[in-house]
Structures are given as structure tokens and as C-alpha cells.
Amino acid sequence: MEKVQNYINGELIDPVGGAWLDNDEPATGQVFAQVPQSDKRDLDLAVAAAEKAFETWSTVPIAERVRTLNRLADLCDQHAEQLVELESKDNGKPRWLARAVDIPRVGANLRFFTSLAETWSTEAFAMHDGFNLTLRQPIGVVATISPWNLPLYLFSWKVAPALAVGNCVIGKPSEVTPMTAHYFSKLCIEAGLPPGVLNVLHGDGASIGDAITEHEGIKVVSFTGGTATGRKIAAKVAPTFKKYSLELGGKNPNVIFADCDYENMMETTLRSSFANQGQICLCGSRIYVEEGLYDRFRDDFVGRAAKLKVGDPNEDDTKLGAVVSRQHHEKILNCLEIAKSEGGKILCGGGAASVNGRCEKGYFIQPTVIEGLPLNCQTNQTEIFGPVVTIEKFKTMDEVADLANGTPYGLSASVWTSDLETGHRLAAKIQSGVVWINCWLVRDLRTPFGGMKESGLGREGGLDSFRFFTETKNVCVKY
Ligand code: NAD
């Protein structure tokens, strides 16, 4: 049985309270690791270590911070295959996907933010009789709380900018996928990250998550996860005026006009529907197709979706691995029953998938396409976060804009058309933080990323991350 440990003050240690959680492999249903169920006592140790480390880390020359973090990035690249294996085993995603997407982004996140930190400048405002200099200073001890769908990718996406601008961090990965953050902790030690600069605490939301949002020593909370959790966190941090950002759930529309580049749209729409078993916050789960193309799209899409191989994440030709946990598997199956009871016509999938051999007890779901559901049903209003999409036809841009905007969410949208004017007109109407035209999940790390409405508050990426993780101070000099 593997044992995950907390990383506090530069050391790997067991939780003070001696409580542990089981961690299973979603592809087999077998428990393979024990995870600390940390609590306030572990957090107090971590915050004390981070406060002490902050005195030095926030004041060393930027070049020194950059050297250390780039050393860590190099180690992540050198240990990529071990991280790939752990991420896939822990999360259920195909290994090839972890190798192509998740793990390369860890080193890339670190290097992107170190290089941005080296060239970052702040503003100056000249007056006729003096000038203003705007300082952006590290805040102190900041916390990051991240989810299980892209475990180390999102963990490092938050930790990298926070550290690069001189904060010290309490990082809480999801208790459902703790393995790569644990491995990352070991790489931090090897990279020579000074003790206390990053502390990694494992455990669930009720135990260590709550302790983090309540702790007086923590000045900032950067959260990515579900909308219901985000709402709780916002309420928790309000009385102590912590700065916070929320990256939350989505119910993203994918709008397809008849004049689109069909093959590119079809290939990308299969990915945006089913990649990572549909467990990417940016997956398009409501597909709207212009009337003239609808029948052709439906038949082709359903035919191709039904052929996607659901299988052992270790096999290279597996397109969908396991969903992350038994609990999540049950949740998705329940959503499918609701879709059926709402009158949805299941065009393919619609239930659990069985995979033989070592995976026969794993948590697999068939790629599912549903037709004939109105906008205002539960299936089209709530995030399922699985390989499940609904399809519907539309006639006009105004109609599809209303459909796209007709949920409480506003994270991302895709629009497919060869008429860029149509694409831009619709992009301007859509209420979401990100709109992709003729593509999906194309990420430039300099761009603002985040959601509107119940999909979040604040933006990450590029200088938005640096502004979030610093305190702004204007210094005014009068001649
Ligand atoms: P979750 O909200 O259950 O958990 C996310 C993290 O919050 C975990 O580390 C969890 O332990 C912690 N947590 C839970 N309760 C807490 C509490 N009361 N206080 C503090 N921390 C608490 O989400 P999940 O199931 O891990 O992830 C899936 C969700 O994340 C989906 O809704 C998905 O859309 C969303 N997500 C959003 C983005 C984005 O960028 N907008 C990216 C990835 C995932």
C-alpha cells in the first residue's frame, strides 16, 4: 500500500492526528494508497513554516526564485513518465492523455510564470509636480485548492504564479487524486525549494479545506472546483476579508453553423464532448446545430461516438478511460436516469460500460448522446461532468444566443462557422469568460481565463494571476 504524506517545512510527514483516507484506482476499483486526512493542527504547522519562509522568499532577488522554480520545472520534465503513470492510475484518464496534456503542462506552467515574472513591470504615473509608482507586492501566505480532473496541471497552474511573485503557499490538492502532488513535493525537495515556501496538505474539504478557508494566517484563497463548493468558500472567507478567486463549473454550449469546416468541427466536437471522459470544465455538453446540418451531424456524430473505445487507461487505443471515483460514477448514472425520465432520447450510450480483465470492477461510462430535451430541464441546466452531451437544432443566431445563455453557468463556449462576422457577433453575445471560434481548448497562457455568472469570479492566466497574488500599493512623490 502506497502512503501519501504531507509536505510541511521542507519535510514529508504523517498527519498529526493520525487519520487517513483510502485512495482507489478508478480503472480497477482497488484501494492502492492511504492519504492523510489533515486538520487544523497540520495547517498550523504549515502556516507557521510558510510565514517564516516568506521573510526570505519574498525578498530574494527575482533571479534566485526563477532559478529554483526552473530547476523544479526541469525535474518535472525528467520525471514525466513517473508522473504520467501516477496521474493515470489515480484519475482513470488514459495514459496517453496524461502524457500529451497533463504532465507537460506542469513544467510549462512553472517556466511560463518564471519568465513572466522576470519581465513584469509595474505602472508609473507622472504628474506635473511629482509622480506615482504602483508597487505590486507579494501578500504572504496564500492557499490554493484544486480539483481532481486535471490534478497536477491545475495544482501547478495556481502554485507557479503565487511562488513566482514571492508568496509562500499552502497547496491543497483534491483528496480524490493526491498522488502527483505528493510526487511533486518530493521533486520540490530535490530542487532545493527552501523549507516552508510550498507546503502541501492532503485531506478532504470538510477537514482541511474548511480549516484553510477559516485560518487567520492565510490571506488569499485561490479555488478551482464545483460551484456548490465555491459558494461555501465565498461565504467562509467573507468575514475575514480574504482575497479570493473562484474557477467553477460549466454547462458549455457548442454552436455549430451549417457553413463550418465540417471535418475539423466533427473531430474537435468529439474531443470537446468526451476528452478526459467529459471531465473537463471546458467540455461542451450542450451541442446546438443549425437546422440544415442537423440530421447529417447527428447521424455522423452518434456513429463516431459509439465507436470510441472505452477501456483500460494503460492501452494506447483507449479513447475514454474510467471516471474518477465510484461516487462520481453513480452520480453520472443517476443523471442518465434523470435524462431518460425527462423524455430524452438516448442515441448512443446511456449507461455504464464494462471493460474486461483487470478493469472489470472499474468505473466506466459509455459515451452518451441525448436528443430531444428542452433547455429548461435538469439535464440541460446542471453540470454532469461526464461523457454525456445533448444535441438540439436551431434556426437563427438570436435563438441560439438565448439557448447558449440559458443556464446559470458562463464558463466557455465554442462557435463553428466559416463566416467570421457570424462568429464574432455571436461571441459578443455569449455570456461566458472564454469563447473559441473554430477550435476548442486552445490555450495561450497569457490570456485571461475564468467564468461569468455561476462559473466563477476573477480571472487566472498571465498578468491576471500576478495581480491576484499581489497587493497593489501606490506610492506618490510630490516634488
Ligand atoms: P469540488 O468542489 O468537490 O472539490 C474541489 C476542491 O475543493 C477539492 O480539493 C476539495 O477537497 C475541496 N473542497 C471541497 N469542499 C471544500 C470546502 N468546504 N472548503 C474548502 N475546500 C473544499 O470539485 P471536484 O469535484 O474536485 O472538481 C470538479 C468540479 O471542478 C467541476 O464542477 C468542474 O467544472 C470544476 N472545475 C472548474 C475548472 C475551472 O477552471 N473553472 C477547472 C477544473 C474543474
CSV table of C-alpha atoms and ligand atoms in Angstrom, one decimal, residues 145-150 154 172-175 203-206 209-210 213 223-227 229-230 232-233 247-250 280-281 383 385 411 449 455 460, ligand 1:
chain,number,residue,atom,x,y,z
A,145,ILE,CA,-7.4,24.5,-3.5
A,146,SER,CA,-7.6,22.4,-6.6
A,147,PRO,CA,-9.9,19.6,-8.1
A,148,TRP,CA,-9.3,16.1,-9.4
A,149,ASN,CA,-10.0,16.4,-13.1
A,150,LEU,CA,-6.6,17.8,-14.1
A,154,LEU,CA,-4.3,22.8,-12.2
A,172,LYS,CA,-4.4,21.5,-1.1
A,173,PRO,CA,-4.8,19.0,-4.0
A,174,SER,CA,-8.0,17.0,-4.2
A,175,GLU,CA,-8.2,14.1,-1.8
A,203,GLY,CA,-7.4,15.7,3.0
A,204,ASP,CA,-11.0,16.4,2.2
A,205,GLY,CA,-12.9,19.6,2.1
A,206,ALA,CA,-14.7,19.2,5.4
A,209,GLY,CA,-10.5,22.6,3.2
A,210,ASP,CA,-12.6,24.3,5.9
A,213,THR,CA,-10.7,29.0,4.5
A,223,PHE,CA,-10.0,27.9,-5.6
A,224,THR,CA,-10.9,25.7,-8.6
A,225,GLY,CA,-13.7,23.2,-8.2
A,226,GLY,CA,-17.5,22.8,-8.2
A,227,THR,CA,-19.9,25.8,-8.0
A,229,THR,CA,-18.1,24.4,-3.1
A,230,GLY,CA,-17.2,27.8,-4.4
A,232,LYS,CA,-19.4,27.8,0.5
A,233,ILE,CA,-15.9,29.1,0.3
A,247,GLU,CA,-12.9,28.9,-11.0
A,248,LEU,CA,-16.1,26.9,-11.0
A,249,GLY,CA,-18.3,24.5,-13.1
A,250,GLY,CA,-19.7,24.9,-16.6
A,280,ILE,CA,-13.0,18.9,-18.2
A,281,CYS,CA,-14.8,22.1,-17.0
A,383,GLU,CA,-23.2,20.1,-14.8
A,385,PHE,CA,-19.2,16.3,-15.7
A,411,LEU,CA,-17.5,29.4,-18.4
A,449,PHE,CA,-9.1,32.6,-18.1
A,455,SER,CA,-18.9,29.7,-13.3
A,460,GLU,CA,-6.3,33.5,-14.0
B,1,NAD,P1,-15.0,20.0,-5.5
B,1,NAD,O1,-15.6,21.4,-5.4
B,1,NAD,O2,-15.8,18.9,-4.9
B,1,NAD,O3,-13.6,20.0,-4.9
B,1,NAD,C1,-12.5,20.9,-5.3
B,1,NAD,C2,-11.5,21.0,-4.2
B,1,NAD,O4,-12.2,21.7,-3.1
B,1,NAD,C3,-11.0,19.7,-3.6
B,1,NAD,O5,-9.7,19.9,-3.3
B,1,NAD,C4,-11.9,19.5,-2.4
B,1,NAD,O6,-11.3,18.8,-1.4
B,1,NAD,C5,-12.0,21.0,-1.9
B,1,NAD,N1,-13.1,21.3,-1.1
B,1,NAD,C6,-14.3,20.6,-1.0
B,1,NAD,N2,-15.1,21.2,-0.1
B,1,NAD,C7,-14.4,22.2,0.4
B,1,NAD,C8,-14.7,23.2,1.4
B,1,NAD,N3,-15.9,23.3,2.1
B,1,NAD,N4,-13.8,24.1,1.7
B,1,NAD,C9,-12.6,24.1,1.1
B,1,NAD,N5,-12.3,23.2,0.1
B,1,NAD,C10,-13.2,22.3,-0.2
B,1,NAD,O7,-14.8,19.8,-7.1
B,1,NAD,P2,-14.3,18.5,-7.8
B,1,NAD,O8,-15.4,17.5,-7.8
B,1,NAD,O9,-12.9,18.1,-7.2
B,1,NAD,O10,-14.0,19.0,-9.3
B,1,NAD,C11,-14.9,19.1,-10.3
B,1,NAD,C12,-15.5,20.5,-10.4
B,1,NAD,O11,-14.4,21.4,-10.7
B,1,NAD,C13,-16.4,20.6,-11.6
B,1,NAD,O12,-17.5,21.3,-11.2
B,1,NAD,C14,-15.6,21.3,-12.6
B,1,NAD,O13,-16.3,22.1,-13.6
B,1,NAD,C15,-14.8,22.2,-11.8
B,1,NAD,N6,-13.6,22.7,-12.5
B,1,NAD,C16,-13.6,24.0,-12.8
B,1,NAD,C17,-12.5,24.5,-13.5
B,1,NAD,C18,-12.4,25.9,-14.0
B,1,NAD,O14,-11.3,26.3,-14.4
B,1,NAD,N7,-13.4,26.7,-14.0
B,1,NAD,C19,-11.4,23.6,-13.8
B,1,NAD,C20,-11.5,22.3,-13.4
B,1,NAD,C21,-12.6,21.9,-12.7
